[in-house]
mmCIF file of C-alpha atoms in Angstrom:
data_model
loop_
_atom_site.group_PDB
_atom_site.id
_atom_site.type_symbol
_atom_site.label_atom_id
_atom_site.label_comp_id
_atom_site.label_asym_id
_atom_site.label_seq_id
_atom_site.Cartn_x
_atom_site.Cartn_y
_atom_site.Cartn_z
ATOM 1 C CA MET A 1 0.000 0.000 0.000
ATOM 2 C CA TYR A 2 2.812 2.387 0.916
ATOM 3 C CA LYS A 3 4.671 1.690 -2.314
ATOM 4 C CA ARG A 4 1.597 2.512 -4.411
ATOM 5 C CA ILE A 5 1.072 5.869 -2.721
ATOM 6 C CA ASN A 6 4.778 6.776 -3.156
ATOM 7 C CA HIS A 7 4.691 5.801 -6.809
ATOM 8 C CA GLY A 8 1.635 7.921 -7.323
ATOM 9 C CA VAL A 9 3.316 10.939 -5.725
ATOM 10 C CA GLN A 10 6.348 10.488 -7.998
ATOM 11 C CA GLN A 11 4.152 10.351 -11.073
ATOM 12 C CA GLU A 12 2.305 13.486 -10.016
ATOM 13 C CA SER A 13 5.592 15.351 -9.436
ATOM 14 C CA LEU A 14 6.716 14.608 -13.009
ATOM 15 C CA HIS A 15 3.658 16.292 -14.448
ATOM 16 C CA LEU A 16 4.318 19.964 -13.555
ATOM 17 C CA ASP A 17 1.773 22.632 -14.149
ATOM 18 C CA PRO A 18 2.427 24.360 -17.565
ATOM 19 C CA THR A 19 2.361 27.781 -15.883
ATOM 20 C CA LYS A 20 5.073 26.722 -13.452
ATOM 21 C CA MET A 21 7.132 25.332 -16.329
ATOM 22 C CA LEU A 22 6.967 28.661 -18.191
ATOM 23 C CA CYS A 23 8.027 30.539 -15.077
ATOM 24 C CA LEU A 24 11.014 28.229 -14.673
ATOM 25 C CA ILE A 25 12.108 28.719 -18.292
ATOM 26 C CA HIS A 26 11.753 32.491 -17.940
ATOM 27 C CA LEU A 27 13.911 32.449 -14.814
ATOM 28 C CA LEU A 28 16.618 30.434 -16.593
ATOM 29 C CA LEU A 29 16.639 32.880 -19.482
ATOM 30 C CA LEU A 30 17.085 35.777 -17.079
ATOM 31 C CA LEU A 31 20.001 34.075 -15.369
ATOM 32 C CA LEU A 32 21.687 32.906 -18.582
ATOM 33 C CA PRO A 33 23.715 36.096 -19.307
ATOM 34 C CA SER A 34 25.125 36.084 -15.773
ATOM 35 C CA ILE A 35 25.998 32.412 -16.021
ATOM 36 C CA MET A 36 27.710 32.874 -19.401
ATOM 37 C CA SER A 37 29.592 35.951 -18.137
ATOM 38 C CA GLY A 38 30.943 33.949 -15.254
ATOM 39 C CA LEU A 39 32.108 31.252 -17.644
ATOM 40 C CA ARG A 40 33.721 33.680 -20.142
ATOM 41 C CA LEU A 41 37.399 32.893 -20.729
ATOM 42 C CA CYS A 42 40.270 35.308 -20.231
ATOM 43 C CA PRO A 43 43.967 34.733 -21.088
ATOM 44 C CA SER A 44 45.821 33.815 -17.903
ATOM 45 C CA SER A 45 48.408 36.578 -18.346
ATOM 46 C CA CYS A 46 45.852 39.343 -18.983
ATOM 47 C CA LEU A 47 43.300 41.334 -17.041
ATOM 48 C CA CYS A 48 39.781 41.264 -18.445
ATOM 49 C CA TYR A 49 37.415 44.021 -17.359
ATOM 50 C CA GLU A 50 33.943 42.630 -18.002
ATOM 51 C CA SER A 51 32.090 45.877 -17.374
ATOM 52 C CA SER A 52 33.966 47.664 -20.165
ATOM 53 C CA ASP A 53 35.026 44.754 -22.432
ATOM 54 C CA LEU A 54 38.647 45.839 -22.064
ATOM 55 C CA VAL A 55 41.516 43.311 -22.086
ATOM 56 C CA ASP A 56 44.852 44.476 -20.672
ATOM 57 C CA CYS A 57 47.856 42.329 -21.623
ATOM 58 C CA ARG A 58 50.560 45.010 -21.309
ATOM 59 C CA SER A 59 54.185 44.087 -20.541
ATOM 60 C CA GLN A 60 53.602 40.408 -19.832
ATOM 61 C CA GLY A 61 56.472 39.007 -21.910
ATOM 62 C CA LEU A 62 54.059 37.500 -24.437
ATOM 63 C CA ASP A 63 55.642 36.204 -27.658
ATOM 64 C CA GLN A 64 52.332 35.744 -29.491
ATOM 65 C CA VAL A 65 48.774 37.017 -29.415
ATOM 66 C CA PRO A 66 47.152 34.980 -26.611
ATOM 67 C CA PRO A 67 44.183 32.719 -27.364
ATOM 68 C CA SER A 68 40.847 32.843 -25.527
ATOM 69 C CA ILE A 69 40.372 36.602 -25.831
ATOM 70 C CA PRO A 70 36.648 37.272 -25.186
ATOM 71 C CA HIS A 71 34.755 37.843 -28.425
ATOM 72 C CA GLY A 72 33.063 40.963 -27.067
ATOM 73 C CA THR A 73 36.352 42.785 -26.461
ATOM 74 C CA TRP A 74 36.440 46.321 -27.894
ATOM 75 C CA LEU A 75 39.889 47.365 -26.583
ATOM 76 C CA LEU A 76 42.900 45.031 -26.580
ATOM 77 C CA ASP A 77 46.221 46.331 -25.243
ATOM 78 C CA LEU A 78 49.228 44.143 -26.121
ATOM 79 C CA SER A 79 51.893 46.862 -25.929
ATOM 80 C CA GLY A 80 55.275 46.236 -24.337
ATOM 81 C CA ASN A 81 55.494 42.523 -25.146
ATOM 82 C CA ARG A 82 57.656 40.379 -27.468
ATOM 83 C CA VAL A 83 55.203 39.532 -30.220
ATOM 84 C CA ARG A 84 57.298 39.030 -33.372
ATOM 85 C CA GLU A 85 54.581 38.060 -35.855
ATOM 86 C CA VAL A 86 50.849 38.470 -36.323
ATOM 87 C CA HIS A 87 49.357 35.419 -38.030
ATOM 88 C CA SER A 88 46.219 35.123 -40.128
ATOM 89 C CA ASP A 89 44.268 33.558 -37.247
ATOM 90 C CA SER A 90 45.512 35.815 -34.435
ATOM 91 C CA PHE A 91 42.329 37.890 -34.176
ATOM 92 C CA ILE A 92 39.693 35.516 -35.527
ATOM 93 C CA GLY A 93 36.302 36.156 -33.933
ATOM 94 C CA LEU A 94 37.106 39.577 -32.440
ATOM 95 C CA TRP A 95 34.449 41.357 -34.488
ATOM 96 C CA SER A 96 33.745 43.955 -31.789
ATOM 97 C CA LEU A 97 37.342 45.167 -31.510
ATOM 98 C CA LYS A 98 37.697 48.936 -31.992
ATOM 99 C CA PHE A 99 41.104 49.667 -30.421
ATOM 100 C CA LEU A 100 44.171 47.464 -30.931
ATOM 101 C CA LEU A 101 47.403 48.621 -29.273
ATOM 102 C CA MET A 102 50.587 46.714 -30.126
ATOM 103 C CA SER A 103 53.379 49.263 -29.712
ATOM 104 C CA ASN A 104 56.797 48.400 -28.278
ATOM 105 C CA ASN A 105 56.884 44.782 -29.381
ATOM 106 C CA SER A 106 59.520 43.098 -31.558
ATOM 107 C CA MET A 107 57.163 42.719 -34.490
ATOM 108 C CA HIS A 108 58.791 42.251 -37.875
ATOM 109 C CA ALA A 109 55.991 40.661 -39.906
ATOM 110 C CA LEU A 110 52.261 41.000 -40.476
ATOM 111 C CA HIS A 111 50.994 37.977 -42.370
ATOM 112 C CA PRO A 112 48.366 38.315 -45.116
ATOM 113 C CA GLN A 113 44.773 38.388 -43.831
ATOM 114 C CA SER A 114 46.039 38.908 -40.273
ATOM 115 C CA LEU A 115 43.632 41.827 -39.714
ATOM 116 C CA SER A 116 40.812 40.712 -42.007
ATOM 117 C CA SER A 117 38.289 40.098 -39.204
ATOM 118 C CA LEU A 118 38.704 43.570 -37.661
ATOM 119 C CA GLN A 119 36.153 45.383 -39.815
ATOM 120 C CA PHE A 120 35.100 47.730 -37.001
ATOM 121 C CA LEU A 121 38.612 48.634 -35.849
ATOM 122 C CA GLU A 122 38.995 52.418 -35.379
ATOM 123 C CA ARG A 123 42.495 52.780 -33.932
ATOM 124 C CA LEU A 124 45.584 50.646 -34.632
ATOM 125 C CA ASP A 125 48.931 51.314 -32.952
ATOM 126 C CA LEU A 126 51.938 49.410 -34.332
ATOM 127 C CA SER A 127 54.588 51.972 -33.367
ATOM 128 C CA PHE A 128 58.044 51.142 -31.995
ATOM 129 C CA ASN A 129 58.375 47.807 -33.774
ATOM 130 C CA ARG A 130 60.642 46.407 -36.488
ATOM 131 C CA LEU A 131 58.324 46.387 -39.482
ATOM 132 C CA ARG A 132 60.136 46.795 -42.830
ATOM 133 C CA TRP A 133 57.099 46.476 -45.084
ATOM 134 C CA LEU A 134 53.318 46.125 -45.052
ATOM 135 C CA PRO A 135 51.398 43.297 -46.754
ATOM 136 C CA GLN A 136 49.416 44.304 -49.833
ATOM 137 C CA ASP A 137 46.112 43.555 -48.098
ATOM 138 C CA PHE A 138 47.151 45.319 -44.887
ATOM 139 C CA THR A 139 44.122 47.625 -44.740
ATOM 140 C CA LEU A 140 41.870 45.765 -47.173
ATOM 141 C CA HIS A 141 39.173 45.093 -44.539
ATOM 142 C CA LEU A 142 39.878 48.047 -42.215
ATOM 143 C CA SER A 143 37.163 50.280 -43.636
ATOM 144 C CA SER A 144 36.372 51.799 -40.209
ATOM 145 C CA LEU A 145 39.967 52.681 -39.319
ATOM 146 C CA GLN A 146 40.431 56.320 -38.263
ATOM 147 C CA GLU A 147 43.919 56.388 -36.727
ATOM 148 C CA LEU A 148 46.991 54.388 -37.761
ATOM 149 C CA ARG A 149 50.367 54.638 -36.025
ATOM 150 C CA LEU A 150 53.361 53.088 -37.786
ATOM 151 C CA ASP A 151 56.033 55.431 -36.446
ATOM 152 C CA HIS A 152 59.423 54.211 -35.174
ATOM 153 C CA ASN A 153 59.676 51.201 -37.485
ATOM 154 C CA LEU A 154 62.135 50.246 -40.255
ATOM 155 C CA MET A 155 60.023 50.859 -43.346
ATOM 156 C CA GLN A 156 61.817 52.046 -46.507
ATOM 157 C CA HIS A 157 58.971 52.225 -49.005
ATOM 158 C CA VAL A 158 55.209 52.830 -49.022
ATOM 159 C CA ASP A 159 53.475 50.759 -51.670
ATOM 160 C CA SER A 160 50.363 51.862 -53.556
ATOM 161 C CA SER A 161 48.406 48.790 -52.403
ATOM 162 C CA SER A 162 49.260 48.899 -48.683
ATOM 163 C CA LEU A 163 46.802 51.623 -47.663
ATOM 164 C CA ARG A 164 43.808 50.791 -49.841
ATOM 165 C CA ASN A 165 40.192 51.041 -48.613
ATOM 166 C CA CYS A 166 41.044 53.442 -45.789
ATOM 167 C CA ASP A 167 38.385 55.978 -46.719
ATOM 168 C CA ASN A 168 37.744 56.898 -43.072
ATOM 169 C CA LEU A 169 41.370 57.308 -41.983
ATOM 170 C CA ARG A 170 41.895 60.700 -40.304
ATOM 171 C CA LYS A 171 45.382 60.363 -38.794
ATOM 172 C CA LEU A 172 48.451 58.574 -40.207
ATOM 173 C CA ASP A 173 51.849 58.595 -38.496
ATOM 174 C CA LEU A 174 54.796 57.260 -40.522
ATOM 175 C CA SER A 175 57.504 59.275 -38.767
ATOM 176 C CA TYR A 176 60.860 57.892 -37.637
ATOM 177 C CA ASN A 177 61.157 55.255 -40.338
ATOM 178 C CA ARG A 178 63.641 54.961 -43.222
ATOM 179 C CA ILE A 179 61.239 55.803 -46.018
ATOM 180 C CA ARG A 180 63.005 56.875 -49.217
ATOM 181 C CA THR A 181 60.205 56.413 -51.728
ATOM 182 C CA ILE A 182 56.409 56.580 -51.740
ATOM 183 C CA ASP A 183 54.355 55.336 -54.689
ATOM 184 C CA ILE A 184 52.570 58.218 -56.367
ATOM 185 C CA LYS A 185 49.189 56.524 -55.686
ATOM 186 C CA ALA A 186 49.957 55.380 -52.133
ATOM 187 C CA PHE A 187 47.576 57.918 -50.520
ATOM 188 C CA ASN A 188 44.841 57.902 -53.160
ATOM 189 C CA SER A 189 42.206 56.284 -50.936
ATOM 190 C CA LEU A 190 42.928 58.586 -47.970
ATOM 191 C CA SER A 191 40.540 61.337 -49.034
ATOM 192 C CA ARG A 192 39.504 62.180 -45.447
ATOM 193 C CA LEU A 193 43.011 62.296 -44.014
ATOM 194 C CA ARG A 194 43.602 65.323 -41.766
ATOM 195 C CA PHE A 195 46.984 64.602 -40.193
ATOM 196 C CA LEU A 196 50.017 63.086 -41.949
ATOM 197 C CA ASN A 197 53.368 62.784 -40.191
ATOM 198 C CA LEU A 198 56.373 61.849 -42.339
ATOM 199 C CA GLU A 199 59.054 63.431 -40.165
ATOM 200 C CA ARG A 200 62.500 61.877 -39.709
ATOM 201 C CA ASN A 201 62.546 59.801 -42.883
ATOM 202 C CA ARG A 202 64.794 59.919 -45.973
ATOM 203 C CA LEU A 203 62.580 61.506 -48.602
ATOM 204 C CA ASN A 204 64.457 63.691 -51.094
ATOM 205 C CA MET A 205 61.610 65.193 -53.114
ATOM 206 C CA LEU A 206 57.948 66.148 -52.804
ATOM 207 C CA LYS A 207 56.443 65.067 -56.120
ATOM 208 C CA ASP A 208 53.481 66.343 -58.103
ATOM 209 C CA GLY A 209 50.462 64.082 -57.656
ATOM 210 C CA LEU A 210 51.438 62.494 -54.338
ATOM 211 C CA MET A 211 48.825 64.543 -52.449
ATOM 212 C CA SER A 212 46.206 64.685 -55.195
ATOM 213 C CA TRP A 213 43.377 63.388 -52.975
ATOM 214 C CA GLN A 214 44.260 65.142 -49.730
ATOM 215 C CA GLN A 215 41.943 68.145 -49.947
ATOM 216 C CA SER A 216 40.996 67.597 -46.277
ATOM 217 C CA LEU A 217 44.586 67.423 -44.993
ATOM 218 C CA GLU A 218 45.205 69.998 -42.266
ATOM 219 C CA VAL A 219 48.677 69.076 -40.976
ATOM 220 C CA LEU A 220 51.579 67.828 -43.131
ATOM 221 C CA LEU A 221 54.845 67.239 -41.266
ATOM 222 C CA LEU A 222 57.913 66.650 -43.462
ATOM 223 C CA SER A 223 60.664 67.968 -41.208
ATOM 224 C CA PHE A 224 64.081 66.331 -41.014
ATOM 225 C CA ASN A 225 64.067 64.479 -44.302
ATOM 226 C CA ASN A 226 66.451 65.079 -47.223
ATOM 227 C CA ILE A 227 64.007 67.100 -49.333
ATOM 228 C CA SER A 228 65.866 69.369 -51.759
ATOM 229 C CA GLU A 229 63.039 69.981 -54.233
ATOM 230 C CA ILE A 230 59.297 70.626 -54.107
ATOM 231 C CA GLU A 231 57.747 70.190 -57.533
ATOM 232 C CA ALA A 232 55.546 72.973 -58.899
ATOM 233 C CA GLU A 233 52.111 71.311 -58.334
ATOM 234 C CA ALA A 234 52.963 69.240 -55.243
ATOM 235 C CA LEU A 235 51.121 71.499 -52.762
ATOM 236 C CA ALA A 236 48.278 72.677 -55.001
ATOM 237 C CA PRO A 237 45.610 70.115 -53.887
ATOM 238 C CA LEU A 238 46.047 70.882 -50.147
ATOM 239 C CA ARG A 239 43.157 73.326 -49.741
ATOM 240 C CA SER A 240 42.630 72.733 -46.005
ATOM 241 C CA LEU A 241 46.292 72.819 -44.938
ATOM 242 C CA THR A 242 46.960 74.813 -41.763
ATOM 243 C CA LEU A 243 50.520 73.646 -40.996
ATOM 244 C CA LEU A 244 53.370 72.598 -43.304
ATOM 245 C CA GLY A 245 56.577 71.485 -41.569
ATOM 246 C CA LEU A 246 59.698 71.604 -43.755
ATOM 247 C CA GLN A 247 62.384 72.207 -41.153
ATOM 248 C CA GLY A 248 65.712 70.392 -41.280
ATOM 249 C CA ASN A 249 65.700 69.367 -44.945
ATOM 250 C CA GLN A 250 68.109 70.144 -47.815
ATOM 251 C CA LEU A 251 66.296 73.120 -49.323
ATOM 252 C CA GLN A 252 68.598 75.763 -50.800
ATOM 253 C CA HIS A 253 66.084 77.626 -52.972
ATOM 254 C CA ILE A 254 62.300 77.558 -53.352
ATOM 255 C CA LYS A 255 59.907 78.884 -55.991
ATOM 256 C CA PHE A 256 57.284 81.435 -55.025
ATOM 257 C CA LYS A 257 54.696 79.966 -57.434
ATOM 258 C CA THR A 258 54.883 76.607 -55.642
ATOM 259 C CA PHE A 259 53.656 78.164 -52.395
ATOM 260 C CA LEU A 260 51.283 80.611 -54.062
ATOM 261 C CA LYS A 261 49.297 77.577 -55.253
ATOM 262 C CA LEU A 262 48.411 76.819 -51.630
ATOM 263 C CA GLN A 263 44.880 78.226 -51.863
ATOM 264 C CA THR A 264 43.962 77.940 -48.182
ATOM 265 C CA ILE A 265 42.366 80.153 -45.548
ATOM 266 C CA SER A 266 45.550 80.244 -43.448
ATOM 267 C CA THR A 267 48.721 78.128 -43.608
ATOM 268 C CA HIS A 268 51.682 78.296 -41.231
ATOM 269 C CA LEU A 269 55.072 77.342 -42.709
ATOM 270 C CA GLN A 270 58.098 76.050 -40.791
ATOM 271 C CA MET A 271 61.216 76.529 -42.955
ATOM 272 C CA SER A 272 64.290 76.902 -40.729
ATOM 273 C CA LEU A 273 67.295 74.555 -40.407
ATOM 274 C CA ASN A 274 67.764 74.219 -44.163
ATOM 275 C CA PRO A 275 71.067 74.995 -45.975
ATOM 276 C CA TRP A 276 69.720 78.160 -47.612
ATOM 277 C CA THR A 277 71.740 79.977 -50.269
ATOM 278 C CA CYS A 278 71.044 83.580 -49.362
ATOM 279 C CA ASP A 279 70.882 85.658 -52.513
ATOM 280 C CA CYS A 280 68.539 88.216 -53.968
ATOM 281 C CA ASP A 281 66.230 85.539 -55.446
ATOM 282 C CA LEU A 282 65.714 83.857 -52.055
ATOM 283 C CA GLN A 283 65.096 87.177 -50.354
ATOM 284 C CA ARG A 284 62.544 88.111 -52.981
ATOM 285 C CA VAL A 285 60.718 84.768 -52.622
ATOM 286 C CA PHE A 286 60.393 85.091 -48.853
ATOM 287 C CA GLY A 287 59.487 88.745 -49.230
ATOM 288 C CA LYS A 288 56.619 87.824 -51.556
ATOM 289 C CA ILE A 289 55.460 85.000 -49.265
ATOM 290 C CA GLN A 290 55.337 87.439 -46.355
ATOM 291 C CA PHE A 291 52.963 89.635 -48.353
ATOM 292 C CA VAL A 292 50.545 86.777 -49.127
ATOM 293 C CA ARG A 293 47.804 87.146 -46.531
ATOM 294 C CA HIS A 294 47.129 83.442 -45.918
ATOM 295 C CA LEU A 295 50.785 82.329 -45.723
ATOM 296 C CA HIS A 296 52.751 82.761 -42.488
ATOM 297 C CA VAL A 297 56.411 81.757 -42.106
ATOM 298 C CA GLU A 298 56.478 80.964 -38.371
ATOM 299 C CA ASP A 299 60.249 80.762 -38.046
ATOM 300 C CA TYR A 300 61.348 83.430 -40.540
ATOM 301 C CA ASN A 301 63.623 85.068 -37.949
ATOM 302 C CA ALA A 302 65.370 81.704 -37.439
ATOM 303 C CA ILE A 303 66.205 81.108 -41.105
ATOM 304 C CA LEU A 304 70.005 81.050 -41.331
ATOM 305 C CA CYS A 305 72.190 81.404 -44.402
ATOM 306 C CA TYR A 306 74.455 78.500 -45.293
ATOM 307 C CA ALA A 307 75.953 80.054 -48.423
ATOM 308 C CA PRO A 308 77.674 82.090 -49.791
ATOM 309 C CA PRO A 309 80.520 81.925 -47.237
ATOM 310 C CA GLN A 310 80.403 85.634 -46.428
ATOM 311 C CA GLN A 311 76.739 85.300 -45.384
ATOM 312 C CA ALA A 312 77.022 81.965 -43.543
ATOM 313 C CA GLY A 313 75.491 82.055 -40.070
ATOM 314 C CA SER A 314 73.566 85.281 -40.647
ATOM 315 C CA THR A 315 69.789 85.335 -40.512
ATOM 316 C CA LEU A 316 67.940 86.122 -43.720
ATOM 317 C CA ALA A 317 65.749 88.596 -41.815
ATOM 318 C CA SER A 318 68.760 90.601 -40.607
ATOM 319 C CA MET A 319 69.804 91.388 -44.163
ATOM 320 C CA ASP A 320 66.565 93.102 -45.051
ATOM 321 C CA SER A 321 67.048 94.145 -48.687
ATOM 322 C CA GLN A 322 70.844 94.161 -48.562
ATOM 323 C CA LEU A 323 71.195 91.073 -50.729
ATOM 324 C CA CYS A 324 69.231 92.615 -53.574
ATOM 325 C CA MET A 325 71.002 95.958 -53.108
ATOM 326 C CA ALA A 326 74.359 94.220 -53.207
ATOM 327 C CA GLU A 327 73.305 92.312 -56.288
ATOM 328 C CA THR A 328 72.059 95.515 -57.901
ATOM 329 C CA ALA A 329 75.342 97.231 -57.053
ATOM 330 C CA SER A 330 77.281 94.312 -58.497
ATOM 331 C CA VAL A 331 75.209 94.413 -61.679
ATOM 332 C CA LEU A 332 75.700 98.196 -61.848
ATOM 333 C CA VAL A 333 79.473 97.868 -61.409
ATOM 334 C CA ILE A 334 79.611 95.192 -64.090
ATOM 335 C CA THR A 335 77.455 97.306 -66.388
ATOM 336 C CA ILE A 336 79.628 100.408 -65.869
ATOM 337 C CA THR A 337 82.764 98.331 -66.402
ATOM 338 C CA VAL A 338 81.385 96.954 -69.660
ATOM 339 C CA VAL A 339 80.284 100.411 -70.817
ATOM 340 C CA LEU A 340 83.697 101.910 -69.991
ATOM 341 C CA ALA A 341 85.399 99.041 -71.795
ATOM 342 C CA VAL A 342 83.217 99.616 -74.852
ATOM 343 C CA ILE A 343 83.880 103.376 -74.726
ATOM 344 C CA GLY A 344 87.602 102.732 -74.323
ATOM 345 C CA ALA A 345 87.554 100.394 -77.295
ATOM 346 C CA LEU A 346 85.677 102.957 -79.387
ATOM 347 C CA VAL A 347 88.079 105.741 -78.395
ATOM 348 C CA LYS A 348 91.042 103.554 -79.183
ATOM 349 C CA ALA A 349 89.528 102.572 -82.505
ATOM 350 C CA GLU A 350 88.852 106.214 -83.312
ATOM 351 C CA ARG A 351 92.442 107.189 -82.437
ATOM 352 C CA THR A 352 93.763 104.382 -84.589
ATOM 353 C CA ARG A 353 91.564 105.505 -87.449
ATOM 354 C CA LYS A 354 92.710 109.118 -87.109
ATOM 355 C CA ASN A 355 96.344 108.106 -86.921
ATOM 356 C CA LYS A 356 95.953 106.051 -90.063
ATOM 357 C CA GLN A 357 94.160 108.941 -91.744
ATOM 358 C CA ALA A 358 96.930 111.355 -90.704
ATOM 359 C CA ALA A 359 99.607 109.026 -91.984
ATOM 360 C CA SER A 360 97.727 108.617 -95.244
ATOM 361 C CA ASP A 361 97.378 112.380 -95.634
ATOM 362 C CA ALA A 362 101.119 112.871 -94.928
ATOM 363 C CA GLU A 363 102.046 110.359 -97.592
ATOM 364 C CA SER A 364 99.784 112.102 -100.084
ATOM 365 C CA SER A 365 101.350 115.531 -99.406
ATOM 366 C CA ASP A 366 104.900 114.154 -99.784
ATOM 367 C CA LYS A 367 104.054 112.930 -103.241
#
């Protein structure tokens, strides 16, 4: 009798009320996010901040990108480690990542497709590494990228295919590399670029067409390269430029028309620390630039003469119009000298003619 009653109770307990079953399911659904959050993995050498989806792996001696990074991560900091390579599967599944910081590693290679899953990445910092080149598909899938830091690497060339599909890029830092050449179409897709830093490289010329699509560029830093020539149309497309840094290059002369083509509201120029040849032409060019309302030479008083030897070490500003006056005086002296020489030659010729005529007349009278 007892066994029958117990069996009956067990059977009744298996048949729960549908309303109670729905309440139980609803409760499980409510608790599921908390349960999953508690089970979410985090690399053992990193700190994972669940409330902000930030993963901090700084200065942990890592030699590769750690696995098990939470898929919801939006900021990943791997700076100060020993990561030498980024492989094609290093960031698989990190679709939410917006900030990737990998400065101060020993990175020398980015493999093809290594960043292909980071379509929502906005900032990428690869500074202070040992990168010599960029793969052709480097930015192929980085359509959301706004800031790219590649400064303090070992790059020697910027290829036309390395920076494709970066329509949203606003800031690009390529300073402190060894860049000698840049493909004429390397920046063609960077139509929204506002800041470009190419300081401390080995460029020797600013070519026509290199900045054809940079109408939005506001700051162009080219200081401390080996630039000795700026081609006539090189600056013409830069209609939003507010600062042009050309300090510490190899400029000896410049053409006024090159800078007059900067049709901007206001542009500040930094031109000192170049080996200027101070002559009347240079003084006239800077004089004209000073009279153009939207052009401002910030460091005009610091522009020093390198040649000729008698002017070396003097500031261009201190000479005022002396160079042109000296040149005018020199031209005047030369002109006077030539005129006197011509007059002397004419006088001599006339004397010779008269002497010959006198001798001829004397011979005629003797006969």
